[in-house]
Amino acid sequence: MTPRRLVYYVSDRTGITAEMMGKTLLTQFPAVEFETRTLPFVDSAEKAQAALDEINAAAAREPVRPIVISTLIDDELRSLVLRADALCIDLFAGFIGRLEGEIGLPSSHAVGLTHGIGSPNTYDRRMSAVHYALAHDDGLAAADYDEADVILVGVSRTGKTPTSIYLAMQYGIRAANYPLTPEDLEATGLPKVLQPHRPKLFGFTITPERLSAIRNERRPGSRYAALDNCRQELHTAEGLMRQAAIPVLDTTSKSVEEIAVSLLHQTDLTAHTLR
Amino acid sequence: MTPRRLVYYVSDRTGITAEMMGKTLLTQFPAVEFETRTLPFVDSAEKAQAALDEINAAAAREPVRPIVISTLIDDELRSLVLRADALCIDLFAGFIGRLEGEIGLPSSHAVGLTHGIGSPNTYDRRMSAVHYALAHDDGLAAADYDEADVILVGVSRTGKTPTSIYLAMQYGIRAANYPLTPEDLEATGLPKVLQPHRPKLFGFTITPERLSAIRNERRPGSRYAALDNCRQELHTAEGLMRQAAIPVLDTTSKSVEEIAVSLLHQTDLTAHTLR
C-alpha cells in the first residue's frame, strides 16, 4: 500500500500558482493519497522559519517525508525553506535561470505579482466586469448591451451564468447573458433586444439528455425538465442561432474554464489579464 | 533596446496553468515587452504539428526566437512541439520525473485534468456554490443562511460580492454576503438575521480613503461616498464586529485572490477543489 503523502505548497503570496501546478502534477499519481496544506504569505525570515519548522515536524512524524512545492522568489527565504527534510520542488528557480540566459537580462526577483492587484487598471477592469456580469445576468438590463464585450445566448441552463462570471473574473471581459425563453423560441428570428448586437452574440448548446438532467435537479418532474421539451427547445434554439450565423459551442461535459477558453479561442476577444 | 518577444503557451487542455506560470515567470523581466499567444487543446498529432508550424513561422519572421511554455503531458506531442526553433520550457517533465523517483511509481500520463470537469462531485459543488453566491448576494434570501459555509459582512463596497463569487467558483465554498446598511449601524448589536449564524460570519473592512474613492466612482459627490460618512460607517461597523467577536480582514489594496486566500487561512473552511 502506498502511504499517504503530505504535500506543502509554500508561497510568498497566495499560493494559487503553486496549488494549480501541484494539482496537475499530483493528478499524475492517482494511486497515491495526497494530503495538501498551503502555507501562503511566507514573506519574512520568521515566516519562512515557521514553515520550515512545520514541514520538518511533519517529516519526523510521518512514515514518509513530505513533498514541498514552492514558488518563493526571494533567494534567502527559498534557501531557508528548501532546506526542509522533504522532496523540495522549486517551481521557478530553474526556469528563471534559463529565461535569464535566453533574454540576456537578470530577473527582478519581484515577489508575487501574479495574484495581487498588479496593474490597478487591469484589476479594476476585472472587478468592474464582475459587477457588469451580475447586473446583466439572465437577460437583465438589456438596454446596456452596448457596453458588453460578448453576449452569451442559449436556452435556460446551458452554462451561461457561470461562464459570464468566469470571463469577467479571470479575463476582465464584460459578458452579458440572455436566456432564450420559450416565448423567444416561438417567435421567428432573434429576439428584438439582441438584433442590434449580432456581432457580439455567442451561442451555447448542450445535449438534450444533459440539459434534462440539469433541469431535473432544479425542478424535478417538470415540463421544463422533460426530455422532449429540452430536445424541442434546443432544436429550435440551434436553428435560430444557425440562421443568425452566431457561433455556437456545445457545453456538454465541458467545465466553465474549458468553455471560456474555447470561446476566447473562437472569437477575437482579448483577455485583459495576460501580459 | 530589448526587442519584443513572442511567447507561446501550448497545452493539451485549456492552457490556464501554462498562462499562470508563464505570467509569473515573465513578470520577472519587466524591461521586456512580451506578446503572448495561447494554443489550447493541442491534443492530436495534427494540432501539435500545426502548433510547431506556427511557432517556427514566427521564429523565421521575428528578430529573436520565441519562447514556448508547454504543459503537454503526452510524450509524442510534447517531443513534436518542443522541436520548435524556440526557447522551450516544459513545465512538467522535470518535476514529474522527480516525483516518480520519490514516490516510486510511474506517472499516469493522464492529460489535463486540472481545468476539466474532473470529479463531477467537485465540479457540481463549485457550480452550485456559484448559483448560491448569486442568489445570496447583497443580503438576499437571508432565510437560507443555514446552507452557507461563510457569510461575508461589511459596509457597502468592501469587496464582499467579488469575494463570495470567487470563493464559490474556485473553491466550491458557499459564501453569502450581507451589507451592513446605515440602518443596521444605527441599531445596537448584530442585525437579527445574522445573529443565529455568528460562527459563520467573516467581516471585511477597508480604509475610509479607499472606500470613499470606490464609492465616488459609483455615486460621485454623494453623501454615501463622502469621506466623513465612510469613516463613520467603518468605525461603527468595526466596533460592531469586534463586539460580536467576528474575525475582520482589511481588504484595502488586496486583490480578490488575496482576500480569499487570507480568509481560508484565518478560518477552518475547506477548499473543495484541491486534492
Coordinates of C-alpha atoms in Angstrom, one line a residue:
Chain A
M1 CA 0.0 0.0 0.0
T2 CA 1.3 3.4 -0.9
P3 CA 1.2 5.5 2.3
R4 CA -0.5 8.9 2.5
R5 CA 1.8 11.8 1.4
L6 CA 1.8 15.2 2.9
V7 CA 2.3 18.0 0.3
Y8 CA 3.1 21.6 1.3
Y9 CA 2.5 24.5 -1.0
V10 CA 4.8 27.3 0.1
S11 CA 4.4 30.8 -1.4
D12 CA 5.3 34.4 -0.6
R13 CA 1.9 35.4 -1.9
T14 CA -1.4 33.5 -2.3
G15 CA 0.0 30.0 -3.2
I16 CA -2.6 29.8 -6.0
T17 CA 0.0 29.1 -8.7
A18 CA 1.8 26.5 -6.6
E19 CA -1.6 24.8 -5.9
M20 CA -2.5 24.8 -9.5
M21 CA 0.8 23.4 -10.7
G22 CA 0.9 20.9 -7.8
K23 CA -2.6 19.7 -8.5
T24 CA -1.7 18.9 -12.1
L25 CA 1.5 17.1 -11.1
L26 CA -0.2 15.1 -8.3
T27 CA -3.0 14.1 -10.6
Q28 CA -0.4 12.1 -12.4
F29 CA -0.2 9.7 -9.4
P30 CA -3.8 8.6 -8.9
A31 CA -2.8 5.7 -6.7
V32 CA -1.4 7.9 -4.0
E33 CA -3.4 9.6 -1.4
F34 CA -2.1 13.1 -1.0
E35 CA -2.9 15.5 1.8
T36 CA -2.2 19.1 0.8
R37 CA -1.5 22.1 3.0
T38 CA -1.0 25.6 1.7
L39 CA 1.4 28.0 3.5
P40 CA 0.6 31.4 1.9
F41 CA 2.2 34.8 2.5
V42 CA 5.6 33.4 3.6
D43 CA 7.3 36.8 3.1
S44 CA 9.7 37.2 6.0
A45 CA 12.5 35.2 7.6
E46 CA 10.3 34.5 10.6
K47 CA 7.5 33.0 8.5
A48 CA 10.0 31.0 6.4
Q49 CA 11.5 29.6 9.6
A50 CA 8.0 28.7 10.9
A51 CA 7.2 27.0 7.6
L52 CA 10.5 25.0 7.8
D53 CA 9.7 24.0 11.4
E54 CA 6.2 22.8 10.4
I55 CA 7.5 20.8 7.5
N56 CA 10.3 19.2 9.5
A57 CA 7.9 18.3 12.3
A58 CA 5.7 16.6 9.7
A59 CA 8.7 14.8 8.3
A60 CA 9.6 13.5 11.8
R61 CA 6.0 12.4 12.4
E62 CA 5.0 10.8 9.0
P63 CA 6.2 7.5 7.7
V64 CA 7.5 9.1 4.5
R65 CA 9.0 12.6 4.1
P66 CA 6.7 15.3 2.7
I67 CA 6.7 16.9 -0.7
V68 CA 7.3 20.7 -0.8
I69 CA 6.2 22.7 -3.8
S70 CA 7.4 26.2 -3.6
T71 CA 7.0 29.4 -5.6
L72 CA 9.2 31.5 -3.3
I73 CA 11.1 34.1 -5.3
D74 CA 13.3 35.6 -2.6
D75 CA 16.6 33.7 -2.6
E76 CA 17.1 33.8 1.2
L77 CA 13.6 32.7 2.1
R78 CA 13.7 30.0 -0.6
S79 CA 17.0 28.6 0.5
L80 CA 15.7 28.5 4.1
V81 CA 12.5 26.6 3.3
L82 CA 14.1 24.3 0.8
R83 CA 16.5 23.0 3.5
A84 CA 13.5 21.0 4.8
D85 CA 13.6 17.3 5.1
A86 CA 11.4 16.8 2.1
L87 CA 11.3 16.4 -1.6
C88 CA 11.6 20.1 -2.5
I89 CA 10.3 21.2 -5.8
D90 CA 11.1 24.8 -6.7
L91 CA 8.7 25.8 -9.4
F92 CA 10.6 28.9 -10.6
A93 CA 14.3 28.8 -10.0
G94 CA 15.3 26.6 -12.9
F95 CA 13.0 28.3 -15.4
I96 CA 14.1 31.8 -14.3
G97 CA 17.7 30.9 -14.9
R98 CA 17.0 29.6 -18.4
L99 CA 15.0 32.8 -19.2
E100 CA 17.8 35.0 -17.9
G101 CA 20.2 33.2 -20.2
E102 CA 17.9 33.5 -23.2
I103 CA 16.8 37.1 -22.6
G104 CA 20.2 38.3 -21.5
L105 CA 18.9 40.2 -18.5
P106 CA 18.8 39.5 -14.8
S107 CA 15.4 38.8 -13.3
S108 CA 13.9 41.3 -11.0
H109 CA 13.2 38.9 -8.1
A110 CA 10.0 40.8 -7.6
V111 CA 7.7 39.0 -5.3
G112 CA 4.3 37.6 -6.2
L113 CA 2.7 39.9 -8.7
T114 CA 0.5 37.3 -10.3
H115 CA -2.4 37.3 -7.9
G116 CA -2.0 40.6 -6.4
I117 CA -3.8 43.7 -7.6
G118 CA -1.0 44.1 -10.2
S119 CA -1.8 46.8 -12.6
P120 CA -4.7 48.7 -11.0
N121 CA -6.3 49.3 -14.4
T122 CA -6.4 45.6 -15.1
Y123 CA -7.7 44.8 -11.7
D124 CA -10.4 47.5 -11.8
R125 CA -11.4 46.2 -15.2
R126 CA -11.9 42.7 -13.8
M127 CA -13.9 43.9 -10.8
S128 CA -16.0 46.2 -13.0
A129 CA -16.6 43.3 -15.4
V130 CA -17.8 41.1 -12.5
H131 CA -20.3 43.8 -11.5
Y132 CA -21.3 44.1 -15.1
A133 CA -21.8 40.3 -15.4
L134 CA -24.0 40.3 -12.3
A135 CA -26.1 43.2 -13.4
H136 CA -26.6 41.7 -16.9
D137 CA -27.2 38.1 -15.8
D138 CA -30.2 36.3 -17.2
G139 CA -31.4 38.9 -19.7
L140 CA -31.3 41.8 -17.2
A141 CA -30.6 45.4 -18.3
A142 CA -30.5 44.6 -22.0
A143 CA -30.5 48.3 -22.6
D144 CA -26.8 48.4 -21.7
Y145 CA -25.7 45.7 -24.2
D146 CA -23.7 48.4 -26.0
E147 CA -21.1 48.1 -23.2
A148 CA -20.9 44.3 -23.5
D149 CA -17.8 42.6 -25.0
V150 CA -19.9 39.5 -25.6
I151 CA -23.5 38.4 -25.0
L152 CA -24.0 34.7 -24.3
V153 CA -27.2 33.3 -25.7
G154 CA -28.9 29.9 -25.2
V155 CA -31.8 28.2 -23.5
S156 CA -32.0 28.0 -19.7
R157 CA -29.2 26.0 -18.0
T158 CA -26.7 25.7 -20.8
G159 CA -23.9 27.3 -18.6
K160 CA -24.3 31.0 -19.5
T161 CA -24.2 32.4 -16.0
P162 CA -21.1 30.7 -14.6
T163 CA -19.3 31.4 -17.8
S164 CA -20.1 35.1 -17.9
I165 CA -18.8 35.4 -14.4
Y166 CA -15.7 33.4 -15.1
L167 CA -14.9 35.5 -18.2
A168 CA -15.3 38.7 -16.1
M169 CA -13.3 37.5 -13.0
Q170 CA -10.4 35.9 -14.9
Y171 CA -10.2 37.9 -18.1
G172 CA -11.9 41.2 -17.4
I173 CA -14.3 40.5 -20.2
R174 CA -17.7 42.1 -19.9
A175 CA -20.1 39.3 -20.6
A176 CA -23.9 39.7 -20.5
N177 CA -26.1 36.6 -20.9
Y178 CA -29.5 36.3 -22.4
P179 CA -31.7 33.2 -22.0
L180 CA -33.8 32.2 -25.0
T181 CA -37.2 31.7 -23.4
P182 CA -40.0 29.5 -24.8
E183 CA -41.6 32.8 -25.9
D184 CA -38.4 33.8 -27.8
L185 CA -38.4 30.4 -29.4
E186 CA -42.0 30.7 -30.7
A187 CA -41.2 33.9 -32.5
T188 CA -39.3 33.9 -35.8
G189 CA -35.8 35.4 -35.8
L190 CA -33.7 36.7 -33.0
P191 CA -35.3 38.5 -30.0
K192 CA -35.5 42.2 -30.7
V193 CA -33.1 43.2 -27.9
L194 CA -30.4 41.0 -29.4
Q195 CA -30.8 42.1 -33.1
P196 CA -28.6 45.3 -32.9
H197 CA -25.8 43.2 -31.3
R198 CA -25.4 40.3 -33.6
P199 CA -21.5 40.5 -33.9
K200 CA -21.3 40.2 -30.1
L201 CA -23.6 37.2 -29.7
F202 CA -22.1 33.8 -28.8
G203 CA -24.4 30.7 -28.6
F204 CA -24.4 27.8 -26.1
T205 CA -26.0 24.5 -26.7
I206 CA -25.9 21.1 -24.9
T207 CA -27.3 17.6 -25.4
P208 CA -31.0 17.2 -24.6
E209 CA -30.1 14.4 -22.1
R210 CA -27.7 16.5 -20.1
L211 CA -30.0 19.5 -20.2
S212 CA -32.9 17.4 -18.9
A213 CA -30.7 16.1 -16.1
I214 CA -29.6 19.6 -15.0
R215 CA -33.1 21.0 -15.2
N216 CA -34.5 18.0 -13.3
E217 CA -32.2 18.9 -10.4
R218 CA -33.7 22.3 -10.3
R219 CA -37.4 21.4 -11.0
P220 CA -37.9 17.6 -10.7
G221 CA -40.5 16.1 -13.0
S222 CA -41.5 19.5 -14.5
R223 CA -42.4 20.1 -18.1
Y224 CA -39.4 22.5 -18.1
A225 CA -37.1 19.5 -17.4
A226 CA -38.8 16.9 -19.6
L227 CA -36.5 15.4 -22.2
D228 CA -38.9 16.0 -25.2
N229 CA -39.2 19.7 -24.1
C230 CA -35.5 20.1 -23.8
R231 CA -35.0 18.4 -27.2
Q232 CA -37.6 20.8 -28.8
E233 CA -36.1 23.9 -27.2
L234 CA -32.6 23.0 -28.2
H235 CA -33.6 22.2 -31.7
T236 CA -35.4 25.5 -32.2
A237 CA -32.6 27.5 -30.5
E238 CA -29.9 25.9 -32.6
G239 CA -31.9 26.6 -35.8
L240 CA -32.3 30.2 -34.7
M241 CA -28.6 30.6 -33.9
R242 CA -27.6 29.0 -37.2
Q243 CA -29.9 31.2 -39.2
A244 CA -28.4 34.3 -37.5
A245 CA -24.9 33.0 -38.1
I246 CA -24.0 33.1 -34.4
P247 CA -21.1 30.9 -33.4
V248 CA -22.3 28.0 -31.2
L249 CA -20.4 26.0 -28.6
D250 CA -21.6 22.7 -27.2
T251 CA -21.0 22.9 -23.4
T252 CA -21.9 19.3 -22.6
S253 CA -19.2 17.8 -20.4
K254 CA -17.1 21.0 -20.6
S255 CA -16.0 22.8 -17.4
V256 CA -16.5 26.5 -17.2
E257 CA -12.8 27.0 -17.7
E258 CA -12.9 24.9 -20.9
I259 CA -16.0 26.8 -22.1
A260 CA -14.3 30.2 -21.5
V261 CA -11.1 29.2 -23.2
S262 CA -13.0 27.7 -26.2
L263 CA -14.9 30.9 -26.5
L264 CA -11.8 33.1 -26.4
H265 CA -10.2 30.7 -29.0
Q266 CA -13.2 31.1 -31.4
T267 CA -13.6 34.8 -31.1
D268 CA -11.3 37.8 -31.3
L269 CA -12.0 38.7 -27.7
T270 CA -8.9 39.8 -25.8
A271 CA -8.1 38.7 -22.3
H272 CA -7.2 41.7 -20.3
T273 CA -5.3 39.9 -17.6
L274 CA -2.4 38.4 -19.6
R275 CA 0.7 40.3 -20.5
Chain B
M1 CA 16.6 48.2 -26.7
T2 CA 15.3 44.8 -25.9
P3 CA 13.2 43.6 -28.7
R4 CA 9.6 42.3 -28.3
R5 CA 9.5 38.6 -27.5
L6 CA 6.7 36.3 -28.7
V7 CA 5.7 33.8 -26.1
Y8 CA 3.6 30.7 -26.9
Y9 CA 1.6 28.8 -24.2
V10 CA 1.0 25.3 -25.5
S11 CA -1.4 23.0 -23.7
D12 CA -3.4 19.8 -24.4
R13 CA -6.2 21.4 -22.4
T14 CA -7.1 25.0 -21.5
G15 CA -3.6 26.4 -21.1
I16 CA -4.6 28.2 -17.9
T17 CA -1.8 26.6 -15.9
A18 CA 0.8 27.4 -18.5
E19 CA -0.5 31.0 -18.7
M20 CA -0.4 31.4 -14.9
M21 CA 3.1 30.0 -14.5
G22 CA 4.2 32.0 -17.6
K23 CA 2.8 35.2 -16.3
T24 CA 4.7 34.9 -13.0
L25 CA 7.9 34.0 -14.8
L26 CA 7.6 36.8 -17.4
T27 CA 6.8 39.3 -14.6
Q28 CA 10.4 38.9 -13.5
F29 CA 11.5 40.6 -16.7
P30 CA 9.7 44.0 -16.5
A31 CA 12.1 45.6 -19.1
V32 CA 11.0 43.2 -21.9
E33 CA 7.9 43.6 -24.0
F34 CA 6.3 40.1 -24.2
E35 CA 3.5 39.3 -26.6
T36 CA 1.7 36.1 -25.6
R37 CA -0.3 33.7 -27.6
T38 CA -2.1 30.6 -26.2
L39 CA -2.5 27.5 -28.2
P40 CA -5.0 25.4 -26.2
F41 CA -6.5 22.0 -26.8
V42 CA -3.4 20.7 -28.7
D43 CA -4.4 17.0 -28.2
S44 CA -3.6 15.4 -31.5
A45 CA -0.6 15.0 -33.8
E46 CA -2.2 17.3 -36.4
K47 CA -2.7 20.0 -33.9
A48 CA 0.8 19.6 -32.5
Q49 CA 2.2 19.9 -36.0
A50 CA 0.1 23.0 -36.6
A51 CA 1.4 24.5 -33.4
L52 CA 5.0 23.6 -34.4
D53 CA 4.5 25.2 -37.8
E54 CA 3.1 28.4 -36.3
I55 CA 5.9 28.7 -33.8
N56 CA 8.6 28.1 -36.5
A57 CA 7.0 30.6 -38.8
A58 CA 7.2 33.2 -36.0
A59 CA 10.8 32.2 -35.4
A60 CA 11.6 32.9 -39.0
R61 CA 9.8 36.2 -39.0
E62 CA 10.8 37.7 -35.7
P63 CA 14.2 39.2 -34.9
V64 CA 14.6 36.9 -31.9
R65 CA 13.3 33.3 -31.5
P66 CA 10.1 32.9 -29.5
I67 CA 9.7 31.4 -26.0
V68 CA 7.5 28.3 -25.7
I69 CA 6.0 27.4 -22.4
S70 CA 4.3 23.9 -22.5
T71 CA 2.2 21.8 -20.2
L72 CA 1.8 19.0 -22.8
I73 CA 1.7 15.7 -21.0
D74 CA 1.7 13.3 -23.9
D75 CA 5.3 12.3 -24.8
E76 CA 4.8 12.2 -28.5
L77 CA 3.0 15.5 -28.8
R78 CA 5.5 17.2 -26.5
S79 CA 8.6 16.0 -28.3
L80 CA 7.0 17.2 -31.6
V81 CA 6.2 20.7 -30.3
L82 CA 9.4 21.1 -28.3
R83 CA 11.4 20.6 -31.5
A84 CA 10.5 24.2 -32.3
D85 CA 13.1 26.8 -33.0
A86 CA 12.5 28.5 -29.7
L87 CA 13.5 28.5 -26.0
C88 CA 11.3 25.6 -25.0
I89 CA 10.2 25.4 -21.3
D90 CA 8.5 22.2 -20.4
L91 CA 6.7 22.9 -17.2
F92 CA 6.0 19.3 -16.2
A93 CA 8.6 16.8 -17.5
G94 CA 11.4 17.5 -14.9
F95 CA 9.1 17.6 -12.0
I96 CA 7.2 14.5 -13.0
G97 CA 10.5 12.6 -13.2
R98 CA 11.5 13.7 -9.7
L99 CA 8.1 12.8 -8.3
E100 CA 8.2 9.4 -9.9
G101 CA 11.6 8.8 -8.3
E102 CA 10.4 10.0 -4.9
I103 CA 7.0 8.2 -4.9
G104 CA 8.4 5.0 -6.6
L105 CA 5.5 4.8 -9.1
P106 CA 5.3 5.7 -12.8
S107 CA 3.1 8.7 -13.6
S108 CA -0.2 8.1 -15.4
H109 CA 0.4 10.5 -18.3
A110 CA -3.3 11.4 -18.0
V111 CA -4.0 14.6 -19.9
G112 CA -5.2 17.8 -18.5
L113 CA -7.4 17.0 -15.5
T114 CA -6.8 20.3 -13.8
H115 CA -9.3 22.5 -15.5
G116 CA -11.7 19.9 -16.8
I117 CA -14.8 18.8 -15.0
G118 CA -12.6 16.4 -13.1
S119 CA -14.5 14.9 -10.3
P120 CA -18.2 15.6 -11.2
N121 CA -19.0 16.0 -7.5
T122 CA -16.4 18.7 -7.0
Y123 CA -17.4 20.4 -10.2
D124 CA -21.1 20.3 -9.4
R125 CA -20.3 21.7 -5.9
R126 CA -18.5 24.6 -7.5
M127 CA -21.3 25.4 -9.9
S128 CA -23.9 25.0 -7.2
A129 CA -21.8 27.3 -5.0
V130 CA -21.7 30.0 -7.8
H131 CA -25.5 29.9 -8.0
Y132 CA -25.7 30.1 -4.2
A133 CA -23.4 33.1 -4.1
L134 CA -25.5 34.9 -6.8
A135 CA -28.8 34.1 -5.0
H136 CA -27.4 35.3 -1.7
D137 CA -25.6 38.4 -2.8
D138 CA -26.1 41.7 -1.1
G139 CA -28.3 40.4 1.8
L140 CA -30.7 38.4 -0.5
A141 CA -32.5 35.3 0.8
A142 CA -31.1 35.5 4.3
A143 CA -33.6 32.7 5.2
D144 CA -31.2 30.2 3.6
Y145 CA -28.2 31.2 5.6
D146 CA -28.2 27.7 7.2
E147 CA -26.7 26.4 4.0
A148 CA -23.9 28.9 3.8
D149 CA -20.3 27.9 4.6
V150 CA -19.5 31.5 5.3
I151 CA -21.3 34.8 5.4
L152 CA -19.3 37.9 4.5
V153 CA -20.3 41.0 6.4
G154 CA -19.2 44.6 5.9
V155 CA -20.4 48.0 4.8
S156 CA -21.2 48.6 1.1
R157 CA -18.2 48.2 -1.3
T158 CA -15.7 46.5 0.9
G159 CA -15.2 43.6 -1.7
K160 CA -17.9 41.2 -0.4
T161 CA -19.5 40.4 -3.8
P162 CA -16.5 39.5 -5.9
T163 CA -15.0 37.6 -3.0
S164 CA -18.1 35.5 -2.4
I165 CA -18.2 34.6 -6.2
Y166 CA -14.5 33.8 -6.2
L167 CA -14.8 31.6 -3.2
A168 CA -17.6 29.7 -4.9
M169 CA -16.0 29.5 -8.4
Q170 CA -12.5 28.5 -7.3
Y171 CA -13.1 26.6 -4.0
G172 CA -16.7 25.4 -4.1
I173 CA -17.4 27.4 -0.9
R174 CA -21.0 28.6 -0.4
A175 CA -20.5 32.2 0.5
A176 CA -23.4 34.6 1.2
N177 CA -22.8 38.2 1.7
Y178 CA -24.7 40.7 3.9
P179 CA -24.1 44.5 3.6
L180 CA -24.2 46.4 6.9
T181 CA -26.6 49.2 6.0
P182 CA -26.8 52.6 7.7
E183 CA -29.9 51.3 9.4
D184 CA -28.1 48.3 10.7
L185 CA -25.3 50.5 12.0
E186 CA -27.8 52.7 13.9
A187 CA -29.2 49.7 15.8
T188 CA -27.2 48.1 18.7
G189 CA -25.8 44.7 18.1
L190 CA -25.8 42.5 15.1
P191 CA -28.7 42.6 12.6
K192 CA -31.3 40.0 13.6
V193 CA -30.8 37.8 10.5
L194 CA -27.1 37.4 11.3
Q195 CA -27.4 36.5 15.0
P196 CA -28.1 32.8 14.6
H197 CA -25.1 32.4 12.3
R198 CA -22.3 34.1 14.3
P199 CA -19.7 31.3 13.8
K200 CA -20.1 31.7 10.0
L201 CA -19.6 35.4 9.9
F202 CA -16.5 37.0 8.5
G203 CA -16.0 40.7 8.4
F204 CA -14.5 43.0 5.8
T205 CA -13.1 46.4 6.5
I206 CA -11.1 48.9 4.4
T207 CA -9.6 52.4 4.9
P208 CA -12.0 55.3 4.7
E209 CA -10.0 56.9 2.0
R210 CA -10.2 53.9 -0.3
L211 CA -13.8 53.3 0.4
S212 CA -14.6 56.9 -0.4
A213 CA -12.7 56.6 -3.7
I214 CA -14.6 53.4 -4.7
R215 CA -18.0 54.8 -3.7
N216 CA -17.2 58.1 -5.5
E217 CA -16.8 56.1 -8.8
R218 CA -20.3 54.7 -8.3
R219 CA -22.1 57.8 -7.0
P220 CA -19.9 60.9 -7.4
G221 CA -20.2 63.6 -4.8
S222 CA -22.9 61.7 -2.8
R223 CA -23.3 61.6 0.9
Y224 CA -22.8 57.8 0.5
A225 CA -19.3 58.5 -0.8
A226 CA -18.3 61.3 1.4
L227 CA -15.1 60.6 3.4
D228 CA -16.6 61.5 6.8
N229 CA -19.6 59.3 6.1
C230 CA -17.3 56.4 5.1
R231 CA -15.2 57.0 8.2
Q232 CA -18.3 56.9 10.4
E233 CA -19.7 53.8 8.8
L234 CA -16.5 51.9 9.1
H235 CA -15.9 53.0 12.7
T236 CA -19.3 51.8 13.7
A237 CA -19.1 48.6 11.7
E238 CA -15.7 47.7 13.1
G239 CA -17.0 48.2 16.6
L240 CA -20.0 46.0 15.9
M241 CA -17.8 43.2 14.5
R242 CA -15.3 43.5 17.3
Q243 CA -18.1 43.3 19.9
A244 CA -19.5 40.2 18.2
A245 CA -16.0 38.7 18.1
I246 CA -16.2 38.3 14.3
P247 CA -12.8 37.9 12.5
V248 CA -12.2 41.0 10.4
L249 CA -10.0 41.4 7.3
D250 CA -8.7 44.7 5.9
T251 CA -9.3 44.4 2.2
T252 CA -7.5 47.7 1.2
S253 CA -5.0 47.0 -1.6
K254 CA -5.8 43.3 -1.6
S255 CA -6.9 41.5 -4.7
V256 CA -9.9 39.2 -4.6
E257 CA -7.5 36.3 -4.8
E258 CA -5.5 37.6 -1.8
I259 CA -8.7 38.2 0.2
A260 CA -10.0 34.7 -0.5
V261 CA -6.7 33.1 0.5
S262 CA -6.4 35.2 3.6
L263 CA -10.0 34.2 4.6
L264 CA -9.2 30.5 4.1
H265 CA -6.1 30.9 6.1
Q266 CA -7.9 32.5 9.0
T267 CA -10.9 30.1 9.1
D268 CA -11.3 26.4 9.1
L269 CA -13.1 26.4 5.8
T270 CA -12.0 23.7 3.4
A271 CA -11.4 24.3 -0.3
H272 CA -13.3 21.6 -2.2
T273 CA -11.2 21.8 -5.3
L274 CA -7.8 20.8 -4.0
R275 CA -6.7 17.2 -3.6

